[in-house]
């Protein structure tokens, strides 16, 4: 089935959606994005993604062409036009097209595009086994709090991790884990404390991360927001990643070394259950 995508106010078959070669998203990665999970045709964590989108556009001085209400309506319409039951909505806003110049153009018209990807997100075979991660240097730019489309290094890191036989990379900077290539990294200590890096420019402020901390708080699972080292991670009782479409996903080996028992940890699986329950109940 050919998808219907959204491009600057138009609904088009995917093959007809064309963006200028002068678009600054294409030439400079001058664009930001969001990924919203969809289950049962409903949007997961929409408010969080909309708020982060707003923050990213403000940080870069890009103006979103739609009001918050219009943006929500477009999300709902793309789900219904594509009869999307489960998967994700990808949204991107670039500064727009202008003759190539490092200086930002004055009054550009932003390029707003959305498309869907249908895929199972609830039923993930990796939950039973957990994933393997490889530790690699974090060589991304220093404003990782802005969700830009500068994804070449994370993409290279994922390829290198896969070359090493792992599923993903955990990135390391100044002796501490920052995050995964496209997810937040967490560990659980031997005494059952959830440890996740504090918010700063070093990591993306994960929407799933925020919800998991909220859930931990309500479930009396103690947590600490602080950086942890690769050694602490390798010696942790459990480890996991969070993201919009992985939810809470166990990590069972780090650089080939089993984490804890080498099986998905009980607290990780409990957090996954609680997270899914809550997010499905709150989906809009
Ligand atoms: N960190 C990075 C670098 C990411 O790319 C992502 C998601 O794409 C995340 C963390 C997780 O963020 P969220 O939970 O909002 O999907």
CSV table of C-alpha atoms and ligand atoms in Angstrom, one decimal:
chain,number,residue,atom,x,y,z
A,1,UNK,CA,0.0,0.0,0.0
A,2,UNK,CA,1.4,3.4,-0.9
A,3,UNK,CA,1.4,5.8,2.0
A,4,UNK,CA,-0.2,9.1,2.1
A,5,UNK,CA,2.3,11.7,3.5
A,6,UNK,CA,1.9,15.3,4.6
A,7,UNK,CA,4.1,18.0,3.1
A,8,UNK,CA,3.5,21.7,3.8
A,9,UNK,CA,-0.3,21.5,4.0
A,10,UNK,CA,-0.8,18.9,1.2
A,11,UNK,CA,-1.7,15.2,1.5
A,12,UNK,CA,0.2,13.3,-1.2
A,13,UNK,CA,1.0,9.7,-2.2
A,14,UNK,CA,4.6,9.2,-0.9
A,15,UNK,CA,6.1,9.1,-4.4
A,16,UNK,CA,4.7,12.6,-5.2
A,17,UNK,CA,6.1,14.3,-2.1
A,18,UNK,CA,9.2,16.3,-3.2
A,19,UNK,CA,11.4,18.7,-1.3
A,20,UNK,CA,13.8,21.2,-2.9
A,21,UNK,CA,17.5,20.3,-3.2
A,22,UNK,CA,18.1,23.7,-1.6
A,23,UNK,CA,16.2,22.7,1.5
A,24,UNK,CA,18.5,23.4,4.5
A,25,UNK,CA,17.5,20.1,6.0
A,26,UNK,CA,19.2,18.4,3.0
A,27,UNK,CA,22.2,20.8,2.8
A,28,UNK,CA,22.9,21.5,6.5
A,29,UNK,CA,20.9,19.0,8.6
A,30,UNK,CA,19.2,22.3,9.6
A,31,UNK,CA,16.0,20.5,10.8
A,32,UNK,CA,14.5,18.9,13.8
A,33,UNK,CA,12.2,15.8,14.2
A,34,UNK,CA,10.0,13.9,16.5
A,35,UNK,CA,8.9,10.2,16.5
A,36,UNK,CA,5.5,9.4,18.1
A,37,UNK,CA,4.5,5.8,18.8
A,38,UNK,CA,1.0,4.6,17.7
A,39,UNK,CA,-0.9,1.7,19.2
A,40,UNK,CA,-4.5,0.8,18.3
A,41,UNK,CA,-4.5,3.9,16.0
A,42,UNK,CA,-3.9,6.1,19.1
A,43,UNK,CA,-1.0,8.5,19.8
A,44,UNK,CA,1.4,7.6,22.6
A,45,UNK,CA,2.9,10.4,24.8
A,46,UNK,CA,1.7,13.0,22.3
A,47,UNK,CA,1.9,15.9,24.8
A,48,UNK,CA,5.5,15.2,25.6
A,49,UNK,CA,6.5,15.0,22.0
A,50,UNK,CA,4.7,18.2,21.1
A,51,UNK,CA,6.4,20.0,24.0
A,52,UNK,CA,9.9,18.8,23.0
A,53,UNK,CA,9.2,19.7,19.3
A,54,UNK,CA,8.3,23.2,20.5
A,55,UNK,CA,11.6,23.4,22.5
A,56,UNK,CA,13.7,22.2,19.6
A,57,UNK,CA,12.2,24.7,17.2
A,58,UNK,CA,12.7,27.5,19.8
A,59,UNK,CA,16.4,26.5,20.3
A,60,UNK,CA,17.1,26.7,16.6
A,61,UNK,CA,14.8,29.7,15.8
A,62,UNK,CA,12.7,27.7,13.4
A,63,UNK,CA,9.0,28.5,13.4
A,64,UNK,CA,6.5,25.7,13.3
A,65,UNK,CA,4.0,26.6,10.5
A,66,UNK,CA,1.1,25.0,12.4
A,67,UNK,CA,-0.6,25.8,15.7
A,68,UNK,CA,-0.5,23.1,18.4
A,69,UNK,CA,-4.2,22.2,17.7
A,70,UNK,CA,-3.5,22.0,13.9
A,71,UNK,CA,-0.4,19.8,14.6
A,72,UNK,CA,-2.5,17.4,16.6
A,73,UNK,CA,-5.1,17.3,13.9
A,74,UNK,CA,-2.5,16.5,11.3
A,75,UNK,CA,-1.2,13.6,13.5
A,76,UNK,CA,-4.7,12.2,13.8
A,77,UNK,CA,-5.4,12.6,10.1
A,78,UNK,CA,-2.2,10.9,9.0
A,79,UNK,CA,-3.2,7.9,11.2
A,80,UNK,CA,-6.7,7.7,9.6
A,81,UNK,CA,-5.5,8.4,6.0
A,82,UNK,CA,-3.1,5.5,6.3
A,83,UNK,CA,-5.3,3.3,8.5
A,84,UNK,CA,-2.3,3.0,10.8
A,85,UNK,CA,-3.0,0.6,13.7
A,86,UNK,CA,0.5,0.2,15.1
A,87,UNK,CA,3.8,1.9,14.4
A,88,UNK,CA,5.0,5.4,14.4
A,89,UNK,CA,4.6,8.9,13.0
A,90,UNK,CA,7.8,10.7,11.9
A,91,UNK,CA,7.6,14.5,11.8
A,92,UNK,CA,10.3,16.8,10.5
A,93,UNK,CA,10.6,20.6,10.3
A,94,UNK,CA,13.5,22.1,8.4
A,95,UNK,CA,14.3,25.8,8.3
A,96,UNK,CA,13.3,25.6,4.6
A,97,UNK,CA,14.8,26.2,1.2
A,98,UNK,CA,17.3,29.1,0.5
A,99,UNK,CA,20.4,29.6,-1.6
A,100,UNK,CA,23.2,27.8,0.1
A,101,UNK,CA,24.7,30.0,2.8
A,102,UNK,CA,26.0,29.3,6.3
A,103,UNK,CA,24.1,32.3,7.5
A,104,UNK,CA,20.4,31.5,8.2
A,105,UNK,CA,18.1,33.1,5.5
A,106,UNK,CA,15.8,35.8,6.7
A,107,UNK,CA,12.1,34.8,6.8
A,108,UNK,CA,12.4,31.3,5.3
A,109,UNK,CA,9.4,29.2,4.9
A,110,UNK,CA,9.9,26.0,7.0
A,111,UNK,CA,9.4,22.6,5.4
A,112,UNK,CA,7.0,20.5,7.5
A,113,UNK,CA,6.6,16.8,6.6
A,114,UNK,CA,5.1,13.8,8.3
A,115,UNK,CA,4.9,10.2,7.3
A,116,UNK,CA,3.9,6.9,9.0
A,117,UNK,CA,5.7,3.6,9.4
A,118,UNK,CA,3.6,0.6,10.3
A,119,UNK,CA,5.4,-1.9,12.5
A,120,UNK,CA,4.7,-4.0,15.6
A,121,UNK,CA,5.8,-2.1,18.7
A,122,UNK,CA,4.0,-3.9,21.5
A,123,UNK,CA,5.2,-7.3,20.3
A,124,UNK,CA,9.0,-7.1,20.3
A,125,UNK,CA,10.9,-10.4,20.1
A,126,UNK,CA,13.9,-8.7,21.8
A,127,UNK,CA,12.0,-8.4,25.1
A,128,UNK,CA,12.5,-12.1,25.7
A,129,UNK,CA,16.3,-12.0,25.0
A,130,UNK,CA,17.3,-8.4,25.6
A,131,UNK,CA,19.7,-6.6,23.3
A,132,UNK,CA,23.5,-6.6,23.2
A,133,UNK,CA,25.2,-3.2,23.2
A,134,UNK,CA,28.8,-2.2,22.3
A,135,UNK,CA,30.5,0.7,24.0
A,136,UNK,CA,31.7,3.3,21.5
A,137,UNK,CA,33.0,6.9,21.8
A,138,UNK,CA,30.4,9.6,21.6
A,139,UNK,CA,31.5,11.8,18.7
A,140,UNK,CA,28.3,13.7,18.2
A,141,UNK,CA,27.9,17.5,18.5
A,142,UNK,CA,27.5,19.1,21.9
A,143,UNK,CA,23.8,20.1,21.7
A,144,UNK,CA,22.2,16.6,21.9
A,145,UNK,CA,19.3,18.1,23.8
A,146,UNK,CA,18.0,19.4,20.5
A,147,UNK,CA,16.5,16.6,18.4
A,148,UNK,CA,18.1,17.5,15.1
A,149,UNK,CA,18.4,15.3,12.0
A,150,UNK,CA,22.2,15.2,12.4
A,151,UNK,CA,22.1,11.5,12.7
A,152,UNK,CA,25.2,10.4,10.8
A,153,UNK,CA,27.4,9.7,13.7
A,154,UNK,CA,24.7,7.7,15.6
A,155,UNK,CA,24.1,5.8,12.4
A,156,UNK,CA,27.8,5.0,12.0
A,157,UNK,CA,27.9,3.9,15.7
A,158,UNK,CA,25.0,1.6,15.1
A,159,UNK,CA,26.8,0.1,12.1
A,160,UNK,CA,30.0,-0.4,14.1
A,161,UNK,CA,28.0,-2.0,17.0
A,162,UNK,CA,26.4,-4.4,14.5
A,163,UNK,CA,29.7,-5.1,12.9
A,164,UNK,CA,30.9,-6.2,16.4
A,165,UNK,CA,27.8,-8.5,16.6
A,166,UNK,CA,25.8,-6.2,19.0
A,167,UNK,CA,22.4,-4.7,18.4
A,168,UNK,CA,23.2,-1.1,19.3
A,169,UNK,CA,25.8,1.2,20.7
A,170,UNK,CA,26.1,2.8,24.1
A,171,UNK,CA,28.1,6.0,23.7
A,172,UNK,CA,30.8,7.0,26.1
A,173,UNK,CA,32.2,10.5,26.7
A,174,UNK,CA,34.7,11.6,29.4
A,175,UNK,CA,34.5,8.2,31.0
A,176,UNK,CA,30.7,8.1,31.4
A,177,UNK,CA,27.9,6.6,29.3
A,178,UNK,CA,25.8,9.3,27.6
A,179,UNK,CA,23.1,7.3,25.8
A,180,UNK,CA,22.4,4.8,23.1
A,181,UNK,CA,22.5,5.7,19.4
A,182,UNK,CA,18.7,6.5,19.5
A,183,UNK,CA,17.5,5.7,23.0
A,184,UNK,CA,18.2,6.6,26.6
A,185,UNK,CA,20.5,4.3,28.6
A,186,UNK,CA,19.6,3.1,32.1
A,187,UNK,CA,21.0,0.6,34.7
A,188,UNK,CA,19.7,-0.9,37.9
A,189,UNK,CA,22.2,-1.4,40.7
A,190,UNK,CA,22.6,-4.5,42.9
A,191,UNK,CA,20.5,-2.8,45.6
A,192,UNK,CA,17.6,-2.2,43.1
A,193,UNK,CA,18.2,1.5,42.4
A,194,UNK,CA,17.4,2.8,38.9
A,195,UNK,CA,20.3,5.0,37.6
A,196,UNK,CA,19.9,7.3,34.6
A,197,UNK,CA,21.9,10.2,33.5
A,198,UNK,CA,20.7,13.6,34.5
A,199,UNK,CA,19.4,16.0,31.9
A,200,UNK,CA,21.9,18.3,30.2
A,201,UNK,CA,23.1,19.2,26.7
A,202,UNK,CA,24.9,15.8,26.6
A,203,UNK,CA,21.7,13.8,26.0
A,204,UNK,CA,18.3,14.0,24.4
A,205,UNK,CA,15.7,14.6,27.0
A,206,UNK,CA,13.8,11.4,26.4
A,207,UNK,CA,10.0,11.5,26.7
A,208,UNK,CA,10.0,7.8,27.6
A,209,UNK,CA,12.8,8.4,30.2
A,210,UNK,CA,10.6,11.1,31.9
A,211,UNK,CA,7.6,8.8,32.1
A,212,UNK,CA,9.7,5.9,33.4
A,213,UNK,CA,11.0,8.0,36.2
A,214,UNK,CA,7.5,9.1,37.0
A,215,UNK,CA,6.3,5.5,37.1
A,216,UNK,CA,9.3,4.5,39.2
A,217,UNK,CA,8.5,7.2,41.7
A,218,UNK,CA,4.8,6.0,41.9
A,219,UNK,CA,5.9,2.3,42.2
A,220,UNK,CA,8.4,3.1,45.0
A,221,UNK,CA,11.3,2.1,42.9
A,222,UNK,CA,14.2,4.4,44.0
A,223,UNK,CA,16.1,6.2,41.3
A,224,UNK,CA,19.1,8.5,40.9
A,225,UNK,CA,19.7,10.9,38.0
A,226,UNK,CA,23.5,10.8,37.6
A,227,UNK,CA,26.1,9.7,35.1
A,228,UNK,CA,27.4,6.2,35.3
A,229,UNK,CA,30.6,4.6,34.0
A,230,UNK,CA,30.9,1.7,31.5
A,231,UNK,CA,32.3,-0.4,34.4
A,232,UNK,CA,29.3,0.3,36.6
A,233,UNK,CA,27.0,-0.6,33.7
A,234,UNK,CA,28.8,-3.9,33.0
A,235,UNK,CA,28.6,-4.8,36.7
A,236,UNK,CA,25.0,-3.6,37.2
A,237,UNK,CA,22.2,-6.0,38.1
A,238,UNK,CA,20.1,-5.0,35.1
A,239,UNK,CA,20.3,-2.6,32.2
A,240,UNK,CA,17.8,-1.3,29.7
A,241,UNK,CA,17.1,1.4,27.1
A,242,UNK,CA,14.0,3.5,26.6
A,243,UNK,CA,12.5,5.2,23.5
A,244,UNK,CA,9.2,6.0,21.9
A,245,UNK,CA,9.0,2.7,20.0
A,246,UNK,CA,11.1,0.4,22.1
A,247,UNK,CA,9.3,1.5,25.3
A,248,UNK,CA,11.5,-0.2,28.0
A,249,UNK,CA,13.8,-2.8,26.4
A,250,UNK,CA,16.3,-5.0,28.4
A,251,UNK,CA,20.0,-4.8,27.6
A,252,UNK,CA,21.6,-8.2,28.5
A,253,UNK,CA,25.2,-7.8,27.4
A,254,UNK,CA,27.6,-4.9,27.3
A,255,UNK,CA,30.7,-5.3,25.2
A,256,UNK,CA,30.1,-9.1,25.2
A,257,UNK,CA,29.8,-9.2,29.0
A,258,UNK,CA,26.5,-10.4,30.5
A,259,UNK,CA,24.7,-7.9,32.6
A,260,UNK,CA,23.5,-9.6,35.9
A,261,UNK,CA,22.2,-13.0,35.0
A,262,UNK,CA,22.5,-12.3,31.3
A,263,UNK,CA,18.7,-12.4,31.1
A,264,UNK,CA,16.2,-9.6,31.0
A,265,UNK,CA,16.0,-8.3,34.6
A,266,UNK,CA,12.8,-8.5,36.7
A,267,UNK,CA,12.7,-4.8,37.5
A,268,UNK,CA,13.2,-3.9,33.8
A,269,UNK,CA,10.3,-6.2,32.8
A,270,UNK,CA,8.2,-4.7,35.6
A,271,UNK,CA,8.9,-1.2,34.4
A,272,UNK,CA,8.1,-2.2,30.8
A,273,UNK,CA,4.7,-3.6,32.0
A,274,UNK,CA,3.9,-0.6,34.0
A,275,UNK,CA,5.0,1.8,31.2
A,276,UNK,CA,2.9,0.0,28.6
A,277,UNK,CA,-0.2,-0.1,30.8
A,278,UNK,CA,0.0,3.6,31.6
A,279,UNK,CA,0.8,4.7,28.1
A,280,UNK,CA,-2.0,2.7,26.5
A,281,UNK,CA,-4.4,4.0,29.1
A,282,UNK,CA,-3.3,7.6,28.4
A,283,UNK,CA,-3.1,7.3,24.5
A,284,UNK,CA,-5.2,9.8,22.6
B,1,LIG,N1,18.3,9.6,22.9
B,1,LIG,C1,18.4,9.6,21.6
B,1,LIG,C2,19.8,10.0,21.0
B,1,LIG,C3,17.3,9.4,20.7
B,1,LIG,O1,17.5,9.5,19.4
B,1,LIG,C4,16.1,9.0,21.3
B,1,LIG,C5,14.9,8.8,20.5
B,1,LIG,O2,15.0,8.9,19.3
B,1,LIG,C6,16.0,8.9,22.7
B,1,LIG,C7,17.1,9.2,23.5
B,1,LIG,C8,14.7,8.5,23.4
B,1,LIG,O3,13.8,9.5,23.4
B,1,LIG,P1,12.3,9.3,23.4
B,1,LIG,O4,12.0,8.5,24.7
B,1,LIG,O5,11.7,10.6,23.5
B,1,LIG,O6,11.9,8.5,22.2
